[in-house]
Short mmCIF file of C-alpha atoms in Angstrom, two decimals:
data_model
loop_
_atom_site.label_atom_id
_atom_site.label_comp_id
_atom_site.label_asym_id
_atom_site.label_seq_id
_atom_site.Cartn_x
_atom_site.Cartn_y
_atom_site.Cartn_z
CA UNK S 176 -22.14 4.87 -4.03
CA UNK S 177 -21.41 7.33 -1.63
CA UNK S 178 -19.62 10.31 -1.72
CA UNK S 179 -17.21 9.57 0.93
CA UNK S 180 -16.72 5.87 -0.85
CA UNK S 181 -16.34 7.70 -4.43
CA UNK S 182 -13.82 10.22 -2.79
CA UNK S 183 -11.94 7.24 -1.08
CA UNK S 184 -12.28 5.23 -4.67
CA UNK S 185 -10.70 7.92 -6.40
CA UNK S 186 -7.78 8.81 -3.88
CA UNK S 187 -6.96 5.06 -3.94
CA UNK S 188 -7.23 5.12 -7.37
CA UNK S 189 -4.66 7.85 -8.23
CA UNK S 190 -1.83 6.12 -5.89
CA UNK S 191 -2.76 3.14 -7.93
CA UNK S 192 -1.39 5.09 -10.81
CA UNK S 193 1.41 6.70 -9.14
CA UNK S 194 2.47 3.14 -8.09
CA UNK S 195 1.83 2.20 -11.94
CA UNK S 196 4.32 5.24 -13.05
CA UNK S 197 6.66 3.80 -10.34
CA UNK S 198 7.07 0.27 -11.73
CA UNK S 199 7.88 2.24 -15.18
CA UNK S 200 10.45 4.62 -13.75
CA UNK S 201 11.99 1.34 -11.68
CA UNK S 202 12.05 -0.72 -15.32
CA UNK S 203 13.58 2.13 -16.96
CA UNK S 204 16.28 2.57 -14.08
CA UNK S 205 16.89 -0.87 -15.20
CA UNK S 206 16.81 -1.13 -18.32
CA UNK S 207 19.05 1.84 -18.84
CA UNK S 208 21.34 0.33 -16.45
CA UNK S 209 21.79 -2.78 -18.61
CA UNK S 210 22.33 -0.71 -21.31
CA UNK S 211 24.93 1.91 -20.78
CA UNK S 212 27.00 -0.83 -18.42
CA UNK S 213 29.24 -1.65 -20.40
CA UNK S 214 30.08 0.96 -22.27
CA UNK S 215 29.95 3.73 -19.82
CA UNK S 216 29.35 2.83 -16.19
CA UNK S 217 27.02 1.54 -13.80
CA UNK S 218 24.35 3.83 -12.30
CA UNK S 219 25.58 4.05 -8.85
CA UNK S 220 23.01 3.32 -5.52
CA UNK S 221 20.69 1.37 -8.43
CA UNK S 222 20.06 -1.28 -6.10
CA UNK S 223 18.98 1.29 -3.10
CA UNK S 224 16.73 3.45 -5.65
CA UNK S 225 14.75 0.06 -6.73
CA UNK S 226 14.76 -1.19 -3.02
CA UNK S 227 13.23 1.84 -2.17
CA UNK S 228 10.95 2.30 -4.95
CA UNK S 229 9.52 -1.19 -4.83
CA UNK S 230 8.39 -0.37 -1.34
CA UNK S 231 6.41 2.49 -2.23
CA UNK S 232 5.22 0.46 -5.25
CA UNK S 233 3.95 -1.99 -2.72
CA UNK S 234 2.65 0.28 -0.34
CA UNK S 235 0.93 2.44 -3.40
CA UNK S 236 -0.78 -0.14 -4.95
CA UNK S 237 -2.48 -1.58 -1.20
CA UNK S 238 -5.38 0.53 -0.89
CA UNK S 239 -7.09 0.49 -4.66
CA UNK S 240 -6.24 -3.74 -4.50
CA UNK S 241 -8.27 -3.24 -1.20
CA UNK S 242 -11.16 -1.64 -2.90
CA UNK S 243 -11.31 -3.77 -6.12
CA UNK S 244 -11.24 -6.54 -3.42
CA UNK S 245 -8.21 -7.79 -5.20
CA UNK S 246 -6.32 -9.49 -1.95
CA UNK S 247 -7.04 -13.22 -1.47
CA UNK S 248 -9.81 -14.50 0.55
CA UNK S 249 -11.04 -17.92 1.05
CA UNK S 250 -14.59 -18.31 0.62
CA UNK S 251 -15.88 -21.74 0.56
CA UNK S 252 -17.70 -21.95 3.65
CA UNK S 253 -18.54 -18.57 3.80
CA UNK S 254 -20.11 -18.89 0.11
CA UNK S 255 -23.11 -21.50 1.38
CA UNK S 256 -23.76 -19.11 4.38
CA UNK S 257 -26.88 -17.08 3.93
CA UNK S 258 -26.37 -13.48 2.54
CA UNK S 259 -27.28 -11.66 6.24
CA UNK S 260 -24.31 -14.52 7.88
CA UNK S 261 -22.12 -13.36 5.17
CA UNK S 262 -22.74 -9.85 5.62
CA UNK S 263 -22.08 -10.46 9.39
CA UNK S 264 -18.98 -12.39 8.89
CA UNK S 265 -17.88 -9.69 6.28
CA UNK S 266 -18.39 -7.01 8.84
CA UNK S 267 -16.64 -8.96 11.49
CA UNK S 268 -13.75 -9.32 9.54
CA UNK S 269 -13.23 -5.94 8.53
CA UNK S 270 -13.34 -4.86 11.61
CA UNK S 271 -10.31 -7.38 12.74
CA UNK S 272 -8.59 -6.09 9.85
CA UNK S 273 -9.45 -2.42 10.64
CA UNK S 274 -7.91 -2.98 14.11
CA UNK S 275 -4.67 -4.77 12.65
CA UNK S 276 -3.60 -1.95 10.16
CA UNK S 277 -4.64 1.10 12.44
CA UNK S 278 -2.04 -0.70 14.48
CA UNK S 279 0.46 -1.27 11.62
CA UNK S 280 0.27 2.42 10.35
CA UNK S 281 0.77 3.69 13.87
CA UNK S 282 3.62 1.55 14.62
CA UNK S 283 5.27 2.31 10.87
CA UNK S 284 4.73 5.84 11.80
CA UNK S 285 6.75 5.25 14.92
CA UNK S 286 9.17 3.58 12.63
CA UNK S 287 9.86 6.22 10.34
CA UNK S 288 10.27 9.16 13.44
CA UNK S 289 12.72 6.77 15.12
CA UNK S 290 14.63 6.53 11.63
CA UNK S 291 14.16 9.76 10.67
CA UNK S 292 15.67 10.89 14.19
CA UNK S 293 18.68 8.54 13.88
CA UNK S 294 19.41 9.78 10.62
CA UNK S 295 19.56 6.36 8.86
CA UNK S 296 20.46 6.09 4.80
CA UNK S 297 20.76 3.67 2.81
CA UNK S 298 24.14 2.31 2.06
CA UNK S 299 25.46 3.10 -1.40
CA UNK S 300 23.03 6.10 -2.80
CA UNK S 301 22.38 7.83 0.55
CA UNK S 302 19.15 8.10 0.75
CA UNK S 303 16.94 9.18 3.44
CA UNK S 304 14.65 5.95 4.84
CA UNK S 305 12.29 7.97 6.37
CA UNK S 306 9.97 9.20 3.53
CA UNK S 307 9.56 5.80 2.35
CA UNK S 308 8.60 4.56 6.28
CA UNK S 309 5.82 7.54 6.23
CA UNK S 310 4.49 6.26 2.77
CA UNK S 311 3.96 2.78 4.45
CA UNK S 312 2.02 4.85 7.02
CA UNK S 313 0.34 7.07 5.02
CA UNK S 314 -1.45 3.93 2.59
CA UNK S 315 -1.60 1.59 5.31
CA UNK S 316 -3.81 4.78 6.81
CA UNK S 317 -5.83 5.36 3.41
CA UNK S 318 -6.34 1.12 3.78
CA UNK S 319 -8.68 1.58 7.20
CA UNK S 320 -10.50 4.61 5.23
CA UNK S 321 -11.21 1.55 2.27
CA UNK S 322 -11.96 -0.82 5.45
CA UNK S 323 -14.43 1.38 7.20
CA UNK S 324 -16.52 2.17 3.73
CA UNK S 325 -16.29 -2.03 3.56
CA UNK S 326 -17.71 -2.74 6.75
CA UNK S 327 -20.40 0.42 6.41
CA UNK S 328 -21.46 -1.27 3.06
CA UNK S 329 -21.59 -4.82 5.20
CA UNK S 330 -23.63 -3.37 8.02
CA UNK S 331 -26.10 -2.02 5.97
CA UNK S 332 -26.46 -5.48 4.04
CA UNK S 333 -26.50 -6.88 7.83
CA UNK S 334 -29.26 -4.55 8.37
CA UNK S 335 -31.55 -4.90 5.55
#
């Protein structure tokens, strides 16, 4: 392994646990919620603080998934290929999916100057969309960098 595919391993890795710590401070949010309900009050803008944190859970967790090759694939055919036709079809297809989210982080990124320009907040707790747009961005960027060491690794099977 590489340096530059350890260095993108562990980068992907530490959102990975920042989305982890995420789901725990969205279950406590929650939880404590439930609890003090009834005999205090609600927490106000809860439903806009776990809309908002489920999207960056989502867009935290993307890149390490991408690495531990954790999204779905369907390989039947491809698995009775020979190894060099898999390694082309692998390299092939992370180039198409290279392409697709260089597009999708540049358009989020549009996204989140247009909102961040218009000064949109969510409805009950206020909050800035913006940040959350960027963080889309941001992983959806760090997913190419896990792409690119993918096909690499592909082309050099391909050329061996």
């Amino acid at each position: 392994m590489g340096l530059f595919e350890r260095g993108t391993v562990i980068v992907s890795k530490f959102f990975d646990f920042a989305a982890r710590l995420g789901v725990f401070v969205m279950m406590a949010l929650v939880v404590t919620d439930i609890i003090i309900r009834r005999p205090l009050w609600p927490i106000p803008g809860l439903y806009d603080y776990v809309s908002l944190l489920g999207a960056a859970i989502i867009s935290l967790a993307i890149p390490f998934s991408a690495v531990q090759k954790g999204h779905v694939q369907v390989e039947i055919f491809v698995s009775k290929l020979p190894s060099r036709a898999q390694a082309a079809i692998d390299a092939i297809m992370g180039i198409l999916s290279l392409v697709f989210f260089v597009i999708v982080s540049w358009q989020t990124f549009v996204l989140g100057t247009e909102v961040k320009r218009s000064g949109e907040v969510s409805m009950s707790a206020h909050l800035e969309f913006y940040p959350f747009i960027y963080l889309v961005s941001v992983m959806c960027a760090l997913l190419c960098v896990v792409l690119i060491v993918d096909v690499i690794k592909s082309a050099k099977k391909l050329s061996r």
